[in-house]
mmCIF file of C-alpha atoms and ligand atoms in Angstrom:
data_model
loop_
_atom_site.group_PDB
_atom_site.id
_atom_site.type_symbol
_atom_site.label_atom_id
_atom_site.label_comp_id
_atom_site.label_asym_id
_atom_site.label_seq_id
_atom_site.Cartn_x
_atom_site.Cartn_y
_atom_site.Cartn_z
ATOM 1 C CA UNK Z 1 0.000 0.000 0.000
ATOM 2 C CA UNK Z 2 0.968 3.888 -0.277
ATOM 3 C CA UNK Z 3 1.533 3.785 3.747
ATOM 4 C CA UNK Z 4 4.157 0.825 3.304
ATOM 5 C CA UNK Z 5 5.937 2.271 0.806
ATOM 6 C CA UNK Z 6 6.023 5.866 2.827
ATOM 7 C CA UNK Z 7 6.580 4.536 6.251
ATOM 8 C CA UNK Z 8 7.852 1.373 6.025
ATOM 9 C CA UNK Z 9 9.111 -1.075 8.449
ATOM 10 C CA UNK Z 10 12.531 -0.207 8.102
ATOM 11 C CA UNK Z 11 11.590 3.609 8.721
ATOM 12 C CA UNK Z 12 11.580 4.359 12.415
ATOM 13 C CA UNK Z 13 10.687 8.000 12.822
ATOM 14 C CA UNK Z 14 12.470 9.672 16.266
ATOM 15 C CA UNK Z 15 15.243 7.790 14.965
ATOM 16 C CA UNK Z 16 15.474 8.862 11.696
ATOM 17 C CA UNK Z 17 14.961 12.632 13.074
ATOM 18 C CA UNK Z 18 18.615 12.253 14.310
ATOM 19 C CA UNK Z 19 20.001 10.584 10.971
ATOM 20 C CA UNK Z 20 18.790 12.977 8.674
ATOM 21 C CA UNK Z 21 20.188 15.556 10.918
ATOM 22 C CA UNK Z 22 16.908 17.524 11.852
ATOM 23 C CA UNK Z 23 17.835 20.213 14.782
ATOM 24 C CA UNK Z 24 14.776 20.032 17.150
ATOM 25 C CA UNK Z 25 14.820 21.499 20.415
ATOM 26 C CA UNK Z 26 11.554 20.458 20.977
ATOM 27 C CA UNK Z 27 9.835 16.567 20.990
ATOM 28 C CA UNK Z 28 8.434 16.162 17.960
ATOM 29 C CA UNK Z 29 4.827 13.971 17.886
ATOM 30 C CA UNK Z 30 5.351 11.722 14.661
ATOM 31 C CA UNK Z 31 3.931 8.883 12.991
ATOM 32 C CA UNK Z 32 5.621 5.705 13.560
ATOM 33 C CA UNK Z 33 4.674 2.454 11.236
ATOM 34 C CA UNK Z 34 4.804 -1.162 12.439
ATOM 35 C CA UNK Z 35 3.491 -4.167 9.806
ATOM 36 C CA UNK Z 36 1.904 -1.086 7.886
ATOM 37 C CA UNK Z 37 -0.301 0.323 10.754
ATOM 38 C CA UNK Z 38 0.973 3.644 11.486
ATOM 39 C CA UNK Z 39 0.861 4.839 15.172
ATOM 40 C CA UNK Z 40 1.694 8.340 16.824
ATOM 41 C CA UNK Z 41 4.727 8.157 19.176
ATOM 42 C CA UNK Z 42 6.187 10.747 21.330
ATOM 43 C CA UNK Z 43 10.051 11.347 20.058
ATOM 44 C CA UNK Z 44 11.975 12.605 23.142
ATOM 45 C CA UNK Z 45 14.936 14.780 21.526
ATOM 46 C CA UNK Z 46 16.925 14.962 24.847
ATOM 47 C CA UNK Z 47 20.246 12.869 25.448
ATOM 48 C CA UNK Z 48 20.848 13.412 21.691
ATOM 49 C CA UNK Z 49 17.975 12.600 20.907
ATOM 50 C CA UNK Z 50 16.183 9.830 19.249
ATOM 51 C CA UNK Z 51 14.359 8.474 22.165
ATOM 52 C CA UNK Z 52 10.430 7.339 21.891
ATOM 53 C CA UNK Z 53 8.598 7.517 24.777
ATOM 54 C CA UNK Z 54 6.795 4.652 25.974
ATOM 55 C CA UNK Z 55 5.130 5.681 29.460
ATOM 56 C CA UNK Z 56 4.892 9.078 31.214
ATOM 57 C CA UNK Z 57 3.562 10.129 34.712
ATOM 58 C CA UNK Z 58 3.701 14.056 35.143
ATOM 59 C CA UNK Z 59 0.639 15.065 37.420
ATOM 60 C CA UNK Z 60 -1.826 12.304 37.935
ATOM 61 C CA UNK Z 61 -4.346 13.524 35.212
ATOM 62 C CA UNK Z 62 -4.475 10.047 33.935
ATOM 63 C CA UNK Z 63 -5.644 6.528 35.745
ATOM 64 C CA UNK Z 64 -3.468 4.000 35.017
ATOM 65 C CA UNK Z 65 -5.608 1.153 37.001
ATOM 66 C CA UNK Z 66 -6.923 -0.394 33.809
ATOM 67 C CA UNK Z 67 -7.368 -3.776 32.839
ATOM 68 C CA UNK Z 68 -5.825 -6.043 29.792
ATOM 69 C CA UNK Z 69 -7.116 -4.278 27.046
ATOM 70 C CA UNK Z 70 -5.504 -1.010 27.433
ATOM 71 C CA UNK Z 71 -2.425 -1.910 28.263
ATOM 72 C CA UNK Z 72 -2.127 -3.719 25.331
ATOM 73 C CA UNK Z 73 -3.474 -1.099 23.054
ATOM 74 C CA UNK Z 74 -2.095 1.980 25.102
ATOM 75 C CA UNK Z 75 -4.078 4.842 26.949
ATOM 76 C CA UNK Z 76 -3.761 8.603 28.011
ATOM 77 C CA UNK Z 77 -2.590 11.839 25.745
ATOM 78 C CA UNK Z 78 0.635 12.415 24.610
ATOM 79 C CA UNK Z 79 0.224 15.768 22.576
ATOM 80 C CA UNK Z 80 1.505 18.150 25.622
ATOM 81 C CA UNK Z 81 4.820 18.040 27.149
ATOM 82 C CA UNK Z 82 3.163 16.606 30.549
ATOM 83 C CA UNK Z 83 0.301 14.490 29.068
ATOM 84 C CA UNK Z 84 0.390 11.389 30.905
ATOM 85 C CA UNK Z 85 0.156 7.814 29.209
ATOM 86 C CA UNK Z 86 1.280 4.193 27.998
ATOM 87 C CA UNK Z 87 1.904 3.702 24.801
ATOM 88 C CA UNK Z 88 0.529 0.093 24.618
ATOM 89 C CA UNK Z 89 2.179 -3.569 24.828
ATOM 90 C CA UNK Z 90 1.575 -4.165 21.050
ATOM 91 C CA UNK Z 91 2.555 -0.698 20.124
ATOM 92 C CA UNK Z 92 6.446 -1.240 22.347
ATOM 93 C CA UNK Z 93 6.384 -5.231 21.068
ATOM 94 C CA UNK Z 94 6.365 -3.956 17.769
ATOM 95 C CA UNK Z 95 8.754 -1.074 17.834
ATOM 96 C CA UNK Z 96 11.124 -3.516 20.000
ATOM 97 C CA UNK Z 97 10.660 -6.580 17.500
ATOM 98 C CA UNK Z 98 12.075 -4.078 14.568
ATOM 99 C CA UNK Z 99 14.941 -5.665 13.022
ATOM 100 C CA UNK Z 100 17.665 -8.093 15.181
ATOM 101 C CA UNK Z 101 18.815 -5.253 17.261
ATOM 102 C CA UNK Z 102 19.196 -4.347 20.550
ATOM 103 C CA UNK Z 103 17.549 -1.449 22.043
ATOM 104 C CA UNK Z 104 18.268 0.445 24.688
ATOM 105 C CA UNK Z 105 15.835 1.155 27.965
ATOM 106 C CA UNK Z 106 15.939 4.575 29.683
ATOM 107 C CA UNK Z 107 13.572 5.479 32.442
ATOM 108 C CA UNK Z 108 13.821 9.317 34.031
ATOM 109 C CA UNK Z 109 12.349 9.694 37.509
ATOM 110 C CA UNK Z 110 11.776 13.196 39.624
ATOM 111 C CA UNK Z 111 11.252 13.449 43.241
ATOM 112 C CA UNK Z 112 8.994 15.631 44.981
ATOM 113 C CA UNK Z 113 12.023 18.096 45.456
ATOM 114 C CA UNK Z 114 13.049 18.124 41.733
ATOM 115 C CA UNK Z 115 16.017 15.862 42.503
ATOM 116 C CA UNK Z 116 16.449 13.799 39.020
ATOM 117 C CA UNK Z 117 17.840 10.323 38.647
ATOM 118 C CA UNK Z 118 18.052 8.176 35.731
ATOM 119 C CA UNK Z 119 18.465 4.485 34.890
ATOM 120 C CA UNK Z 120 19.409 2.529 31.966
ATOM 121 C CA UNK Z 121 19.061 -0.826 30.561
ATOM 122 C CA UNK Z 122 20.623 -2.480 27.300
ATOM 123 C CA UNK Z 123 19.125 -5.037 25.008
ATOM 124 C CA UNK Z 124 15.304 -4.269 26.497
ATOM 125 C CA UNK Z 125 13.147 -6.858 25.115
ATOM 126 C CA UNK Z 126 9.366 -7.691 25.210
ATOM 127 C CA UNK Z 127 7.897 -10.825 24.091
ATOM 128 C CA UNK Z 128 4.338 -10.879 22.583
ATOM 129 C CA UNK Z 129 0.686 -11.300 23.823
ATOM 130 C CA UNK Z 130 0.944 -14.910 23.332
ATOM 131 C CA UNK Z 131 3.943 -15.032 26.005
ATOM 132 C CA UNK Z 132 2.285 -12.152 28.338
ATOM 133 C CA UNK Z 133 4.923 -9.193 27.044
ATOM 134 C CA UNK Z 134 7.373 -11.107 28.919
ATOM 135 C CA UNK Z 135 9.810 -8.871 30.006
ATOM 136 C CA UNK Z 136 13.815 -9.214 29.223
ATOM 137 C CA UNK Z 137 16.912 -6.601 29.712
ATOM 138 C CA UNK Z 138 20.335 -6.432 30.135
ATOM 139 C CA UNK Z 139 23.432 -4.478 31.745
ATOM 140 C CA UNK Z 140 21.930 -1.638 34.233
ATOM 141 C CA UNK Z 141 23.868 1.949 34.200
ATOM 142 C CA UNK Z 142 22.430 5.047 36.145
ATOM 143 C CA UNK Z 143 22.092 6.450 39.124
ATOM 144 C CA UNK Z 144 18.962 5.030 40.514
ATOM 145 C CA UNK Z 145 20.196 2.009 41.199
ATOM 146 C CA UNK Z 146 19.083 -1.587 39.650
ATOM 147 C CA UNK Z 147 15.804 -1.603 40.651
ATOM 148 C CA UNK Z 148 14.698 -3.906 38.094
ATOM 149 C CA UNK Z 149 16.754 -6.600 38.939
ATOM 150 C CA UNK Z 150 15.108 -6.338 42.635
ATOM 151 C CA UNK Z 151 17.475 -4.966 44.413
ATOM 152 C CA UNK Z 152 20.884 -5.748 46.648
ATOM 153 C CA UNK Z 153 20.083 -8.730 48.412
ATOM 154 C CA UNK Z 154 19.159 -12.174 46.729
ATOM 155 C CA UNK Z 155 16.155 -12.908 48.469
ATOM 156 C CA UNK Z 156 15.086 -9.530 47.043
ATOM 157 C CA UNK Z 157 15.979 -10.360 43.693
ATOM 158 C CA UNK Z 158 14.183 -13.532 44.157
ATOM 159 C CA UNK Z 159 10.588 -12.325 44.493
ATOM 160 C CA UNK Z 160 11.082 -8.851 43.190
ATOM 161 C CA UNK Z 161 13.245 -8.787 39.961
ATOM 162 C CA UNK Z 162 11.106 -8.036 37.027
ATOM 163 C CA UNK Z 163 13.262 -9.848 34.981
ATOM 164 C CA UNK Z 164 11.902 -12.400 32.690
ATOM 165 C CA UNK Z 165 8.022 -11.627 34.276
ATOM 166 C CA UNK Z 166 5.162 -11.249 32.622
ATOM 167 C CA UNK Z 167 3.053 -8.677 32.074
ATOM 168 C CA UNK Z 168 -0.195 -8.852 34.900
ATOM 169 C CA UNK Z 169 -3.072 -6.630 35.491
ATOM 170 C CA UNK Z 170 -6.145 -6.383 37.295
ATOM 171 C CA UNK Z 171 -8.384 -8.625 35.089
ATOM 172 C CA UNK Z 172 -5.336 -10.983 33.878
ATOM 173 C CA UNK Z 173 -3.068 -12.684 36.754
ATOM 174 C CA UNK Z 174 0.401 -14.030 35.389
ATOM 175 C CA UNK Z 175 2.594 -12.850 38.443
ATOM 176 C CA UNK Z 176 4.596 -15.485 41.326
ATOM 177 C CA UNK Z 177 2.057 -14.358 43.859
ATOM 178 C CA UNK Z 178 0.029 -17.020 44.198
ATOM 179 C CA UNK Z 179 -2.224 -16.287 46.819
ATOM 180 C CA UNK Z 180 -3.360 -13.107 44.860
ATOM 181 C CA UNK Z 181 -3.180 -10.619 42.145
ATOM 182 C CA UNK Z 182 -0.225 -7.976 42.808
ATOM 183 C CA UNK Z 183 -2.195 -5.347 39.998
ATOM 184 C CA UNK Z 184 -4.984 -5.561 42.373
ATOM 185 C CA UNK Z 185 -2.806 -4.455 44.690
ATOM 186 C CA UNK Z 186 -0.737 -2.189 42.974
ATOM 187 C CA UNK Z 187 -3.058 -0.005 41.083
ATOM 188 C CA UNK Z 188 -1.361 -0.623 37.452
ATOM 189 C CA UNK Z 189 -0.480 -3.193 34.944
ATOM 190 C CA UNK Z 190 3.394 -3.877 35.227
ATOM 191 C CA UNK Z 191 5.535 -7.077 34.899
ATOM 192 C CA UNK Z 192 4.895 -8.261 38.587
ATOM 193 C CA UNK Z 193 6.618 -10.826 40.402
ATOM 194 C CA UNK Z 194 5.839 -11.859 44.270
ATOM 195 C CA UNK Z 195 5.292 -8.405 43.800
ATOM 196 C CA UNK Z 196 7.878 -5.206 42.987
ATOM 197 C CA UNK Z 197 10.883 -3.374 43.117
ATOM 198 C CA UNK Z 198 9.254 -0.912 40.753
ATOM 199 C CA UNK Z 199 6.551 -0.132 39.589
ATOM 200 C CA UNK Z 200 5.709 3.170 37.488
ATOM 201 C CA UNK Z 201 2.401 2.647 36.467
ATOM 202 C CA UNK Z 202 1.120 2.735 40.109
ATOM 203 C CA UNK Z 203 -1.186 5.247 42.077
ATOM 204 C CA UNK Z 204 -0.599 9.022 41.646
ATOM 205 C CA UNK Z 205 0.466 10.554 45.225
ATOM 206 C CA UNK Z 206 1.112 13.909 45.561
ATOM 207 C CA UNK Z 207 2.895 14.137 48.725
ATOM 208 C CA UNK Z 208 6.186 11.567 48.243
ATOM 209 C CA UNK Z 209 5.880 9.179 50.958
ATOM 210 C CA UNK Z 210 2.555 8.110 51.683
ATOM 211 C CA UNK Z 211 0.786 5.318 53.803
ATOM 212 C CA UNK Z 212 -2.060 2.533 53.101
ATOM 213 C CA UNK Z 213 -2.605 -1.054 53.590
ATOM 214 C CA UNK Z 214 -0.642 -1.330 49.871
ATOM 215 C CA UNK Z 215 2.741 -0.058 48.675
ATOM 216 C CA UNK Z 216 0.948 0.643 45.467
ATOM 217 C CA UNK Z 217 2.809 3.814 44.518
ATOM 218 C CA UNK Z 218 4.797 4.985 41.634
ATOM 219 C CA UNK Z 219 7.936 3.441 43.222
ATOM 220 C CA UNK Z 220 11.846 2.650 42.285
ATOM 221 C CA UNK Z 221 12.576 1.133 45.176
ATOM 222 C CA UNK Z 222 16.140 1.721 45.411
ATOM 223 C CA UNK Z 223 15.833 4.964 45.222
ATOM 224 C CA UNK Z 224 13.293 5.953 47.663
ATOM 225 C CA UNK Z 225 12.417 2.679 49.215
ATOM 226 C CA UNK Z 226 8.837 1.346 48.770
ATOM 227 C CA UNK Z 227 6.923 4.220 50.285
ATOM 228 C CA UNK Z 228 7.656 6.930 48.403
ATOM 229 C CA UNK Z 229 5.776 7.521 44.917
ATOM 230 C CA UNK Z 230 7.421 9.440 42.553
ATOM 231 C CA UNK Z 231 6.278 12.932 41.067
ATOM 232 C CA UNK Z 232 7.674 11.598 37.529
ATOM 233 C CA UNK Z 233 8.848 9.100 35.210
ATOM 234 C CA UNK Z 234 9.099 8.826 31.744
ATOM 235 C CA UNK Z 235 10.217 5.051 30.012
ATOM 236 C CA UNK Z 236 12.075 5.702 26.819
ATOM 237 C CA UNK Z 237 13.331 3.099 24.345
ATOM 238 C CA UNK Z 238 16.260 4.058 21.342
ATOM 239 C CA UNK Z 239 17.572 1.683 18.847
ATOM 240 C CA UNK Z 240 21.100 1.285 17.873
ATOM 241 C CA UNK Z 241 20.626 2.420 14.563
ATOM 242 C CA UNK Z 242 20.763 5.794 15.905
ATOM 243 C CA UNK Z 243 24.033 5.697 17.296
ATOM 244 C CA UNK Z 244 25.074 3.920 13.327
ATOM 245 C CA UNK Z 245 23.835 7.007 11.927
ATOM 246 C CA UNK Z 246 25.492 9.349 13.803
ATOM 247 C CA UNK Z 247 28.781 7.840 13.371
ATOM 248 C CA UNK Z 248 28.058 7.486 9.624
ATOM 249 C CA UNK Z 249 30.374 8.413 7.528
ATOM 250 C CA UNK Z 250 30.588 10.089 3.497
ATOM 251 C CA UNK Z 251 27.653 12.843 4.241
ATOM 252 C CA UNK Z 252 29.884 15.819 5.208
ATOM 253 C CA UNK Z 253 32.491 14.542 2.629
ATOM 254 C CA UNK Z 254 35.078 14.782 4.714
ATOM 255 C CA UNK Z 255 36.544 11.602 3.746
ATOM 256 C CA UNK Z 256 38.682 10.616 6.994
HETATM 257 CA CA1 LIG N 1 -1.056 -14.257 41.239
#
Protein backbone atom coordinates (compact mmCIF):
# COMPACT_ATOMS: atom_id res chain seq x y z
CA UNK A 1 0.00 0.00 0.00
CA UNK A 2 0.97 3.89 -0.28
CA UNK A 3 1.53 3.78 3.75
CA UNK A 4 4.16 0.83 3.30
CA UNK A 5 5.94 2.27 0.81
CA UNK A 6 6.02 5.87 2.83
CA UNK A 7 6.58 4.54 6.25
CA UNK A 8 7.85 1.37 6.03
CA UNK A 9 9.11 -1.08 8.45
CA UNK A 10 12.53 -0.21 8.10
CA UNK A 11 11.59 3.61 8.72
CA UNK A 12 11.58 4.36 12.41
CA UNK A 13 10.69 8.00 12.82
CA UNK A 14 12.47 9.67 16.27
CA UNK A 15 15.24 7.79 14.97
CA UNK A 16 15.47 8.86 11.70
CA UNK A 17 14.96 12.63 13.07
CA UNK A 18 18.62 12.25 14.31
CA UNK A 19 20.00 10.58 10.97
CA UNK A 20 18.79 12.98 8.67
CA UNK A 21 20.19 15.56 10.92
CA UNK A 22 16.91 17.52 11.85
CA UNK A 23 17.84 20.21 14.78
CA UNK A 24 14.78 20.03 17.15
CA UNK A 25 14.82 21.50 20.41
CA UNK A 26 11.55 20.46 20.98
CA UNK A 27 9.84 16.57 20.99
CA UNK A 28 8.43 16.16 17.96
CA UNK A 29 4.83 13.97 17.89
CA UNK A 30 5.35 11.72 14.66
CA UNK A 31 3.93 8.88 12.99
CA UNK A 32 5.62 5.70 13.56
CA UNK A 33 4.67 2.45 11.24
CA UNK A 34 4.80 -1.16 12.44
CA UNK A 35 3.49 -4.17 9.81
CA UNK A 36 1.90 -1.09 7.89
CA UNK A 37 -0.30 0.32 10.75
CA UNK A 38 0.97 3.64 11.49
CA UNK A 39 0.86 4.84 15.17
CA UNK A 40 1.69 8.34 16.82
CA UNK A 41 4.73 8.16 19.18
CA UNK A 42 6.19 10.75 21.33
CA UNK A 43 10.05 11.35 20.06
CA UNK A 44 11.97 12.60 23.14
CA UNK A 45 14.94 14.78 21.53
CA UNK A 46 16.93 14.96 24.85
CA UNK A 47 20.25 12.87 25.45
CA UNK A 48 20.85 13.41 21.69
CA UNK A 49 17.98 12.60 20.91
CA UNK A 50 16.18 9.83 19.25
CA UNK A 51 14.36 8.47 22.17
CA UNK A 52 10.43 7.34 21.89
CA UNK A 53 8.60 7.52 24.78
CA UNK A 54 6.79 4.65 25.97
CA UNK A 55 5.13 5.68 29.46
CA UNK A 56 4.89 9.08 31.21
CA UNK A 57 3.56 10.13 34.71
CA UNK A 58 3.70 14.06 35.14
CA UNK A 59 0.64 15.06 37.42
CA UNK A 60 -1.83 12.30 37.93
CA UNK A 61 -4.35 13.52 35.21
CA UNK A 62 -4.47 10.05 33.93
CA UNK A 63 -5.64 6.53 35.75
CA UNK A 64 -3.47 4.00 35.02
CA UNK A 65 -5.61 1.15 37.00
CA UNK A 66 -6.92 -0.39 33.81
CA UNK A 67 -7.37 -3.78 32.84
CA UNK A 68 -5.83 -6.04 29.79
CA UNK A 69 -7.12 -4.28 27.05
CA UNK A 70 -5.50 -1.01 27.43
CA UNK A 71 -2.42 -1.91 28.26
CA UNK A 72 -2.13 -3.72 25.33
CA UNK A 73 -3.47 -1.10 23.05
CA UNK A 74 -2.09 1.98 25.10
CA UNK A 75 -4.08 4.84 26.95
CA UNK A 76 -3.76 8.60 28.01
CA UNK A 77 -2.59 11.84 25.74
CA UNK A 78 0.64 12.41 24.61
CA UNK A 79 0.22 15.77 22.58
CA UNK A 80 1.51 18.15 25.62
CA UNK A 81 4.82 18.04 27.15
CA UNK A 82 3.16 16.61 30.55
CA UNK A 83 0.30 14.49 29.07
CA UNK A 84 0.39 11.39 30.91
CA UNK A 85 0.16 7.81 29.21
CA UNK A 86 1.28 4.19 28.00
CA UNK A 87 1.90 3.70 24.80
CA UNK A 88 0.53 0.09 24.62
CA UNK A 89 2.18 -3.57 24.83
CA UNK A 90 1.58 -4.16 21.05
CA UNK A 91 2.56 -0.70 20.12
CA UNK A 92 6.45 -1.24 22.35
CA UNK A 93 6.38 -5.23 21.07
CA UNK A 94 6.37 -3.96 17.77
CA UNK A 95 8.75 -1.07 17.83
CA UNK A 96 11.12 -3.52 20.00
CA UNK A 97 10.66 -6.58 17.50
CA UNK A 98 12.08 -4.08 14.57
CA UNK A 99 14.94 -5.67 13.02
CA UNK A 100 17.67 -8.09 15.18
CA UNK A 101 18.81 -5.25 17.26
CA UNK A 102 19.20 -4.35 20.55
CA UNK A 103 17.55 -1.45 22.04
CA UNK A 104 18.27 0.45 24.69
CA UNK A 105 15.83 1.15 27.96
CA UNK A 106 15.94 4.57 29.68
CA UNK A 107 13.57 5.48 32.44
CA UNK A 108 13.82 9.32 34.03
CA UNK A 109 12.35 9.69 37.51
CA UNK A 110 11.78 13.20 39.62
CA UNK A 111 11.25 13.45 43.24
CA UNK A 112 8.99 15.63 44.98
CA UNK A 113 12.02 18.10 45.46
CA UNK A 114 13.05 18.12 41.73
CA UNK A 115 16.02 15.86 42.50
CA UNK A 116 16.45 13.80 39.02
CA UNK A 117 17.84 10.32 38.65
CA UNK A 118 18.05 8.18 35.73
CA UNK A 119 18.47 4.49 34.89
CA UNK A 120 19.41 2.53 31.97
CA UNK A 121 19.06 -0.83 30.56
CA UNK A 122 20.62 -2.48 27.30
CA UNK A 123 19.13 -5.04 25.01
CA UNK A 124 15.30 -4.27 26.50
CA UNK A 125 13.15 -6.86 25.12
CA UNK A 126 9.37 -7.69 25.21
CA UNK A 127 7.90 -10.83 24.09
CA UNK A 128 4.34 -10.88 22.58
CA UNK A 129 0.69 -11.30 23.82
CA UNK A 130 0.94 -14.91 23.33
CA UNK A 131 3.94 -15.03 26.01
CA UNK A 132 2.29 -12.15 28.34
CA UNK A 133 4.92 -9.19 27.04
CA UNK A 134 7.37 -11.11 28.92
CA UNK A 135 9.81 -8.87 30.01
CA UNK A 136 13.81 -9.21 29.22
CA UNK A 137 16.91 -6.60 29.71
CA UNK A 138 20.34 -6.43 30.14
CA UNK A 139 23.43 -4.48 31.74
CA UNK A 140 21.93 -1.64 34.23
CA UNK A 141 23.87 1.95 34.20
CA UNK A 142 22.43 5.05 36.15
CA UNK A 143 22.09 6.45 39.12
CA UNK A 144 18.96 5.03 40.51
CA UNK A 145 20.20 2.01 41.20
CA UNK A 146 19.08 -1.59 39.65
CA UNK A 147 15.80 -1.60 40.65
CA UNK A 148 14.70 -3.91 38.09
CA UNK A 149 16.75 -6.60 38.94
CA UNK A 150 15.11 -6.34 42.63
CA UNK A 151 17.48 -4.97 44.41
CA UNK A 152 20.88 -5.75 46.65
CA UNK A 153 20.08 -8.73 48.41
CA UNK A 154 19.16 -12.17 46.73
CA UNK A 155 16.15 -12.91 48.47
CA UNK A 156 15.09 -9.53 47.04
CA UNK A 157 15.98 -10.36 43.69
CA UNK A 158 14.18 -13.53 44.16
CA UNK A 159 10.59 -12.32 44.49
CA UNK A 160 11.08 -8.85 43.19
CA UNK A 161 13.25 -8.79 39.96
CA UNK A 162 11.11 -8.04 37.03
CA UNK A 163 13.26 -9.85 34.98
CA UNK A 164 11.90 -12.40 32.69
CA UNK A 165 8.02 -11.63 34.28
CA UNK A 166 5.16 -11.25 32.62
CA UNK A 167 3.05 -8.68 32.07
CA UNK A 168 -0.20 -8.85 34.90
CA UNK A 169 -3.07 -6.63 35.49
CA UNK A 170 -6.14 -6.38 37.29
CA UNK A 171 -8.38 -8.63 35.09
CA UNK A 172 -5.34 -10.98 33.88
CA UNK A 173 -3.07 -12.68 36.75
CA UNK A 174 0.40 -14.03 35.39
CA UNK A 175 2.59 -12.85 38.44
CA UNK A 176 4.60 -15.48 41.33
CA UNK A 177 2.06 -14.36 43.86
CA UNK A 178 0.03 -17.02 44.20
CA UNK A 179 -2.22 -16.29 46.82
CA UNK A 180 -3.36 -13.11 44.86
CA UNK A 181 -3.18 -10.62 42.14
CA UNK A 182 -0.22 -7.98 42.81
CA UNK A 183 -2.19 -5.35 40.00
CA UNK A 184 -4.98 -5.56 42.37
CA UNK A 185 -2.81 -4.45 44.69
CA UNK A 186 -0.74 -2.19 42.97
CA UNK A 187 -3.06 0.00 41.08
CA UNK A 188 -1.36 -0.62 37.45
CA UNK A 189 -0.48 -3.19 34.94
CA UNK A 190 3.39 -3.88 35.23
CA UNK A 191 5.54 -7.08 34.90
CA UNK A 192 4.90 -8.26 38.59
CA UNK A 193 6.62 -10.83 40.40
CA UNK A 194 5.84 -11.86 44.27
CA UNK A 195 5.29 -8.41 43.80
CA UNK A 196 7.88 -5.21 42.99
CA UNK A 197 10.88 -3.37 43.12
CA UNK A 198 9.25 -0.91 40.75
CA UNK A 199 6.55 -0.13 39.59
CA UNK A 200 5.71 3.17 37.49
CA UNK A 201 2.40 2.65 36.47
CA UNK A 202 1.12 2.74 40.11
CA UNK A 203 -1.19 5.25 42.08
CA UNK A 204 -0.60 9.02 41.65
CA UNK A 205 0.47 10.55 45.23
CA UNK A 206 1.11 13.91 45.56
CA UNK A 207 2.89 14.14 48.72
CA UNK A 208 6.19 11.57 48.24
CA UNK A 209 5.88 9.18 50.96
CA UNK A 210 2.56 8.11 51.68
CA UNK A 211 0.79 5.32 53.80
CA UNK A 212 -2.06 2.53 53.10
CA UNK A 213 -2.60 -1.05 53.59
CA UNK A 214 -0.64 -1.33 49.87
CA UNK A 215 2.74 -0.06 48.68
CA UNK A 216 0.95 0.64 45.47
CA UNK A 217 2.81 3.81 44.52
CA UNK A 218 4.80 4.98 41.63
CA UNK A 219 7.94 3.44 43.22
CA UNK A 220 11.85 2.65 42.28
CA UNK A 221 12.58 1.13 45.18
CA UNK A 222 16.14 1.72 45.41
CA UNK A 223 15.83 4.96 45.22
CA UNK A 224 13.29 5.95 47.66
CA UNK A 225 12.42 2.68 49.22
CA UNK A 226 8.84 1.35 48.77
CA UNK A 227 6.92 4.22 50.29
CA UNK A 228 7.66 6.93 48.40
CA UNK A 229 5.78 7.52 44.92
CA UNK A 230 7.42 9.44 42.55
CA UNK A 231 6.28 12.93 41.07
CA UNK A 232 7.67 11.60 37.53
CA UNK A 233 8.85 9.10 35.21
CA UNK A 234 9.10 8.83 31.74
CA UNK A 235 10.22 5.05 30.01
CA UNK A 236 12.07 5.70 26.82
CA UNK A 237 13.33 3.10 24.34
CA UNK A 238 16.26 4.06 21.34
CA UNK A 239 17.57 1.68 18.85
CA UNK A 240 21.10 1.29 17.87
CA UNK A 241 20.63 2.42 14.56
CA UNK A 242 20.76 5.79 15.90
CA UNK A 243 24.03 5.70 17.30
CA UNK A 244 25.07 3.92 13.33
CA UNK A 245 23.84 7.01 11.93
CA UNK A 246 25.49 9.35 13.80
CA UNK A 247 28.78 7.84 13.37
CA UNK A 248 28.06 7.49 9.62
CA UNK A 249 30.37 8.41 7.53
CA UNK A 250 30.59 10.09 3.50
CA UNK A 251 27.65 12.84 4.24
CA UNK A 252 29.88 15.82 5.21
CA UNK A 253 32.49 14.54 2.63
CA UNK A 254 35.08 14.78 4.71
CA UNK A 255 36.54 11.60 3.75
CA UNK A 256 38.68 10.62 6.99
CA1 LIG B 1 -1.06 -14.26 41.24
Amino acid sequence: SEVCRKLGPANCPCHSLVSARHLLTEPALLPHSTRCKPFLVYCDMSDGGGWTVIQRRSNGRENFNRKWNDYKLGFGKFQGKNDEYWLGNDHIYDLLARGARENSLKIDLMDWHGERRYAVYENFQLTNEQDNYRLWFGTYSGNAGDALSGGSSFEDQWSASHRGMQFTTSDKDHDRFLAGNCALESSGGWWFNRCHAVNLNGRYYKTGRYNGSHDNGIVWSTWHGMWYSLKFSAMKIRSPFFVDSESGDGEDGQGS
